[in-house]
Amino acid sequence: AAASTVLHVNGIEVIYNHVILVLKGVSLKVPEGGIVALLGGNGAGKTTTLRAVSNLLAGERGAVTKGSIELCGERIEALSPSELVKRGLVQVMEGRHCFAHLTIEENLMTGAYTRTDGKAAVATTLEKVYSYFPRLKTRRTSQAAYTSGGEQQMCAIGRALMANPRTVLLDEPSMGLAPQIVDEVFGIVKDLNEKERVTFLLAEQNTAMALRYADYGYILENGRVVMDGEAKSLRENADVKEFYLGMG
Ligand code: ATP
């Protein structure tokens, strides 16, 4: 049977500061257990789409003015970010945002703040996170400020996983990282997807890398989805090759 749809973004329009129309009717679907890539250049609207889903637009003076967003068939536009975390949806922000003065382990523990299932359950999740990110275990007592960019990205993902999410929105995980580290991070994402069935919606400018790991992709241009398809068919598409994979 086809996987059910976890996340359904349906024709959303987003306006910043009451006047700047940034998303002009974006629709996408994320199936349960999938890895979906949201692709496009700088300023195409990827971050805005993720912020709309996790209800983080208000802080940016942005608002969804049209369309709807459903998580497992229920409308979520009116739910607070923390309510969304409780429902299993977390976002890993662009630029990592680890707390520089906290240790890696303290950073990870901040991700468990919405948990109500007790310390033992949280400790089990922490061990699970360490099993996927052995580098974080090695660096558990290091202050985040003194860890590498790759370790900070892993810490940001690990912290999101501490909430025990079913769906993770991952904003530009490759940003500022060496290709080998990007591969390592994406490899872990794939592992989490396959072994824990965590669903991912991944915003990426690194089209080649994202399409290597995702099952399906949407390409955004100027606030609109201009193309979507299976990752394999996008990789072979002439326009994608020319404009996004630098193979023209
Ligand atoms: P990037 O990779 O640079 O993050 P993106 O595809 O994620 O690109 P967005 O960050 O969603 O793009 O930005 C889409 C458009 O919205 C851009 O034109 C940007 O300048 C504008 N924008 C983003 N945030 C705000 C804001 N807080 N106020 C006004 N305009 C904004």
Short mmCIF file of C-alpha atoms and ligand atoms in Angstrom, two decimals:
data_model
loop_
_atom_site.label_atom_id
_atom_site.label_comp_id
_atom_site.label_asym_id
_atom_site.label_seq_id
_atom_site.Cartn_x
_atom_site.Cartn_y
_atom_site.Cartn_z
CA ALA A 1 0.00 0.00 0.00
CA ALA A 2 1.13 3.57 -0.61
CA ALA A 3 2.52 5.36 2.45
CA SER A 4 0.12 7.76 4.09
CA THR A 5 0.76 11.49 3.90
CA VAL A 6 2.29 12.87 7.09
CA LEU A 7 2.54 16.45 6.00
CA HIS A 8 0.36 18.19 3.45
CA VAL A 9 1.06 21.80 2.55
CA ASN A 10 -1.80 22.99 0.41
CA GLY A 11 -1.49 26.18 -1.63
CA ILE A 12 0.08 28.37 1.04
CA GLU A 13 0.77 32.00 0.54
CA VAL A 14 3.14 33.78 2.93
CA ILE A 15 3.52 37.50 3.35
CA TYR A 16 6.25 39.24 5.37
CA ASN A 17 5.68 42.64 6.96
CA HIS A 18 2.11 42.76 5.55
CA VAL A 19 3.38 43.54 2.05
CA ILE A 20 6.12 41.23 0.79
CA LEU A 21 4.52 38.22 -0.90
CA VAL A 22 7.14 35.48 -0.67
CA LEU A 23 5.26 32.20 -1.13
CA LYS A 24 2.74 32.33 -3.95
CA GLY A 25 0.75 29.16 -3.44
CA VAL A 26 3.14 26.37 -2.44
CA SER A 27 1.83 22.81 -2.24
CA LEU A 28 3.74 19.70 -1.27
CA LYS A 29 3.25 16.32 0.34
CA VAL A 30 5.56 14.34 2.55
CA PRO A 31 4.77 10.63 2.85
CA GLU A 32 5.27 8.73 6.08
CA GLY A 33 8.82 7.39 6.25
CA GLY A 34 10.01 9.47 3.30
CA ILE A 35 12.86 11.88 2.73
CA VAL A 36 11.58 14.80 0.67
CA ALA A 37 13.93 17.52 -0.57
CA LEU A 38 12.86 21.12 -0.96
CA LEU A 39 15.28 22.56 -3.50
CA GLY A 40 15.99 25.93 -5.03
CA GLY A 41 18.42 28.80 -4.95
CA ASN A 42 19.02 31.52 -2.45
CA GLY A 43 15.78 33.30 -1.56
CA ALA A 44 13.50 30.86 -3.39
CA GLY A 45 11.39 30.39 -0.27
CA LYS A 46 12.64 27.14 1.26
CA THR A 47 13.21 28.47 4.76
CA THR A 48 9.91 30.32 4.64
CA THR A 49 8.09 27.11 3.74
CA LEU A 50 9.63 25.27 6.70
CA ARG A 51 8.89 28.19 9.03
CA ALA A 52 5.28 28.21 7.86
CA VAL A 53 4.94 24.52 8.69
CA SER A 54 6.44 24.81 12.16
CA ASN A 55 4.63 28.08 12.85
CA LEU A 56 7.81 30.11 13.27
CA LEU A 57 6.83 32.97 10.98
CA ALA A 58 5.45 35.35 13.59
CA GLY A 59 8.90 36.13 14.99
CA GLU A 60 9.91 37.16 11.45
CA ARG A 61 6.81 39.31 10.98
CA GLY A 62 5.50 36.82 8.49
CA ALA A 63 2.10 35.13 8.18
CA VAL A 64 0.35 32.44 6.19
CA THR A 65 -2.42 34.32 4.41
CA LYS A 66 -3.84 31.55 2.20
CA GLY A 67 -3.92 27.79 2.03
CA SER A 68 -3.70 25.11 4.70
CA ILE A 69 -1.21 22.82 6.39
CA GLU A 70 -2.10 19.36 7.69
CA LEU A 71 -0.13 17.01 9.90
CA CYS A 72 -1.52 13.48 9.76
CA GLY A 73 -4.77 14.85 8.36
CA GLU A 74 -5.26 17.55 10.99
CA ARG A 75 -5.00 21.28 10.39
CA ILE A 76 -2.03 22.72 12.28
CA GLU A 77 -1.78 26.38 11.26
CA ALA A 78 -3.10 27.54 14.62
CA LEU A 79 -0.85 25.31 16.75
CA SER A 80 2.14 26.75 18.61
CA PRO A 81 5.63 25.51 17.80
CA SER A 82 5.81 23.64 21.11
CA GLU A 83 2.44 21.99 20.50
CA LEU A 84 3.81 20.85 17.14
CA VAL A 85 6.88 19.40 18.87
CA LYS A 86 4.55 17.46 21.18
CA ARG A 87 2.80 16.15 18.09
CA GLY A 88 6.09 14.86 16.73
CA LEU A 89 7.13 17.64 14.35
CA VAL A 90 10.44 19.42 14.96
CA GLN A 91 12.54 21.84 12.97
CA VAL A 92 16.31 22.04 12.83
CA MET A 93 17.09 25.63 11.98
CA GLU A 94 19.51 26.83 9.39
CA GLY A 95 22.85 27.90 10.84
CA ARG A 96 22.72 25.22 13.53
CA HIS A 97 22.00 27.39 16.56
CA CYS A 98 23.67 25.34 19.22
CA PHE A 99 24.05 27.11 22.53
CA ALA A 100 27.72 28.02 22.31
CA HIS A 101 28.37 28.12 26.05
CA LEU A 102 26.67 24.79 26.79
CA THR A 103 28.31 21.40 26.37
CA ILE A 104 27.18 19.08 23.60
CA GLU A 105 25.25 16.98 26.09
CA GLU A 106 23.59 20.01 27.68
CA ASN A 107 22.59 21.14 24.19
CA LEU A 108 21.08 17.74 23.46
CA MET A 109 19.16 17.78 26.73
CA THR A 110 17.54 21.11 25.87
CA GLY A 111 15.78 19.24 23.06
CA ALA A 112 13.93 17.08 25.58
CA TYR A 113 12.09 19.95 27.27
CA THR A 114 8.67 19.02 25.93
CA ARG A 115 8.96 15.38 27.01
CA THR A 116 6.61 14.22 29.70
CA ASP A 117 7.53 10.55 29.67
CA GLY A 118 10.18 10.68 32.38
CA LYS A 119 13.93 10.75 32.85
CA ALA A 120 14.53 7.11 32.02
CA ALA A 121 12.87 7.50 28.62
CA VAL A 122 14.89 10.64 27.91
CA ALA A 123 18.11 8.84 28.92
CA THR A 124 17.25 6.06 26.49
CA THR A 125 16.78 8.58 23.70
CA LEU A 126 20.10 10.22 24.57
CA GLU A 127 21.87 6.86 24.21
CA LYS A 128 20.09 6.31 20.92
CA VAL A 129 21.21 9.72 19.66
CA TYR A 130 24.78 8.87 20.68
CA SER A 131 24.53 5.57 18.84
CA TYR A 132 23.73 7.43 15.60
CA PHE A 133 26.21 10.23 16.30
CA PRO A 134 29.24 8.61 17.96
CA ARG A 135 31.15 11.88 17.45
CA LEU A 136 28.72 13.60 19.79
CA LYS A 137 29.34 10.99 22.46
CA THR A 138 33.08 11.58 22.18
CA ARG A 139 32.49 15.32 22.47
CA ARG A 140 29.72 15.17 25.09
CA THR A 141 31.52 17.33 27.66
CA SER A 142 32.95 19.82 25.15
CA GLN A 143 31.50 23.28 24.97
CA ALA A 144 29.67 23.56 21.63
CA ALA A 145 31.64 26.69 20.75
CA TYR A 146 34.80 24.59 20.59
CA THR A 147 33.42 21.84 18.36
CA SER A 148 33.60 21.74 14.56
CA GLY A 149 30.88 22.93 12.19
CA GLY A 150 30.02 19.33 11.40
CA GLU A 151 29.72 18.45 15.07
CA GLN A 152 27.50 21.48 15.66
CA GLN A 153 25.22 20.42 12.80
CA MET A 154 25.07 16.92 14.28
CA CYS A 155 24.33 18.47 17.66
CA ALA A 156 21.47 20.49 16.18
CA ILE A 157 19.97 17.36 14.60
CA GLY A 158 20.60 15.33 17.75
CA ARG A 159 18.88 17.96 19.86
CA ALA A 160 15.82 17.80 17.59
CA LEU A 161 15.80 14.01 17.94
CA MET A 162 15.72 14.35 21.74
CA ALA A 163 12.08 15.40 21.37
CA ASN A 164 11.40 11.94 19.92
CA PRO A 165 9.92 13.34 16.69
CA ARG A 166 8.28 11.39 13.89
CA THR A 167 8.93 14.17 11.38
CA VAL A 168 11.97 16.44 11.14
CA LEU A 169 12.23 19.62 9.07
CA LEU A 170 15.89 20.10 8.29
CA ASP A 171 16.98 23.49 7.00
CA GLU A 172 20.13 23.55 4.89
CA PRO A 173 22.13 20.94 6.80
CA SER A 174 25.03 21.14 4.33
CA MET A 175 25.61 24.85 4.86
CA GLY A 176 29.24 25.68 5.48
CA LEU A 177 30.36 22.07 5.72
CA ALA A 178 33.05 20.24 3.74
CA PRO A 179 31.64 17.69 1.25
CA GLN A 180 32.92 14.74 3.25
CA ILE A 181 31.17 15.99 6.40
CA VAL A 182 27.98 16.67 4.44
CA ASP A 183 28.10 13.04 3.31
CA GLU A 184 28.53 11.91 6.88
CA VAL A 185 25.57 14.00 8.08
CA PHE A 186 23.31 12.86 5.22
CA GLY A 187 24.38 9.26 5.79
CA ILE A 188 23.15 9.50 9.38
CA VAL A 189 19.88 11.11 8.22
CA LYS A 190 19.37 8.18 5.84
CA ASP A 191 20.12 5.73 8.65
CA LEU A 192 17.61 7.40 10.97
CA ASN A 193 15.07 7.30 8.18
CA GLU A 194 15.61 3.62 7.45
CA LYS A 195 16.05 2.28 10.97
CA GLU A 196 13.83 4.59 13.03
CA ARG A 197 11.38 5.53 10.27
CA VAL A 198 11.86 9.22 10.97
CA THR A 199 10.34 11.26 8.11
CA PHE A 200 12.40 14.18 6.76
CA LEU A 201 11.60 17.34 4.85
CA LEU A 202 14.95 18.72 3.86
CA ALA A 203 15.57 22.24 2.50
CA GLU A 204 18.79 22.29 0.50
CA GLN A 205 20.66 24.44 -1.97
CA ASN A 206 23.03 21.54 -2.49
CA THR A 207 20.82 19.86 -5.09
CA ALA A 208 23.23 17.08 -6.01
CA MET A 209 23.72 15.96 -2.45
CA ALA A 210 20.04 16.24 -1.52
CA LEU A 211 18.90 14.24 -4.55
CA ARG A 212 21.36 11.51 -3.70
CA TYR A 213 19.62 10.91 -0.36
CA ALA A 214 16.02 12.01 -0.89
CA ASP A 215 13.24 9.92 -2.44
CA TYR A 216 11.36 12.86 -3.87
CA GLY A 217 12.05 16.52 -4.55
CA TYR A 218 10.26 19.82 -5.06
CA ILE A 219 12.02 22.71 -6.76
CA LEU A 220 11.06 26.19 -5.65
CA GLU A 221 11.69 29.30 -7.69
CA ASN A 222 10.57 32.71 -6.59
CA GLY A 223 7.98 31.36 -4.15
CA ARG A 224 6.47 28.75 -6.45
CA VAL A 225 6.99 25.03 -7.00
CA VAL A 226 8.22 24.83 -10.59
CA MET A 227 8.95 21.13 -10.73
CA ASP A 228 8.59 18.03 -8.61
CA GLY A 229 9.28 14.35 -9.00
CA GLU A 230 11.09 11.25 -7.85
CA ALA A 231 14.69 12.06 -6.95
CA LYS A 232 15.91 9.74 -9.67
CA SER A 233 13.92 11.45 -12.41
CA LEU A 234 14.96 14.90 -11.19
CA ARG A 235 18.61 13.83 -11.29
CA GLU A 236 18.16 12.85 -14.91
CA ASN A 237 16.08 15.87 -15.93
CA ALA A 238 17.87 18.09 -18.45
CA ASP A 239 16.75 21.39 -16.86
CA VAL A 240 17.69 20.23 -13.37
CA LYS A 241 21.07 19.16 -14.69
CA GLU A 242 21.64 22.48 -16.38
CA PHE A 243 20.32 24.86 -13.73
CA TYR A 244 20.80 23.01 -10.46
CA LEU A 245 23.48 20.42 -10.98
CA GLY A 246 25.89 22.52 -13.02
CA MET A 247 26.00 19.95 -15.79
CA GLY A 248 24.68 22.08 -18.65
P1 ATP B 1 18.06 30.78 1.77
O1 ATP B 1 18.76 29.59 1.28
O2 ATP B 1 18.78 32.07 1.52
O3 ATP B 1 17.54 30.67 3.17
P2 ATP B 1 15.38 30.33 0.97
O4 ATP B 1 14.97 29.60 -0.25
O5 ATP B 1 15.30 29.59 2.26
O6 ATP B 1 16.81 30.90 0.80
P3 ATP B 1 13.78 32.32 2.24
O7 ATP B 1 14.75 32.52 3.35
O8 ATP B 1 12.55 31.58 2.53
O9 ATP B 1 14.51 31.64 1.01
O10 ATP B 1 13.45 33.74 1.64
C1 ATP B 1 12.51 33.92 0.61
C2 ATP B 1 12.31 35.40 0.36
O11 ATP B 1 11.73 36.00 1.51
C3 ATP B 1 13.59 36.17 0.09
O12 ATP B 1 13.32 37.10 -0.92
C4 ATP B 1 13.87 36.85 1.40
O13 ATP B 1 14.56 38.06 1.19
C5 ATP B 1 12.49 37.09 1.94
N1 ATP B 1 12.47 37.11 3.41
C6 ATP B 1 12.91 36.12 4.23
N2 ATP B 1 12.73 36.43 5.52
C7 ATP B 1 12.16 37.67 5.54
C8 ATP B 1 11.71 38.55 6.57
N3 ATP B 1 11.83 38.22 7.85
N4 ATP B 1 11.19 39.74 6.20
C9 ATP B 1 11.08 40.07 4.90
N5 ATP B 1 11.46 39.28 3.88
C10 ATP B 1 12.00 38.10 4.18
#
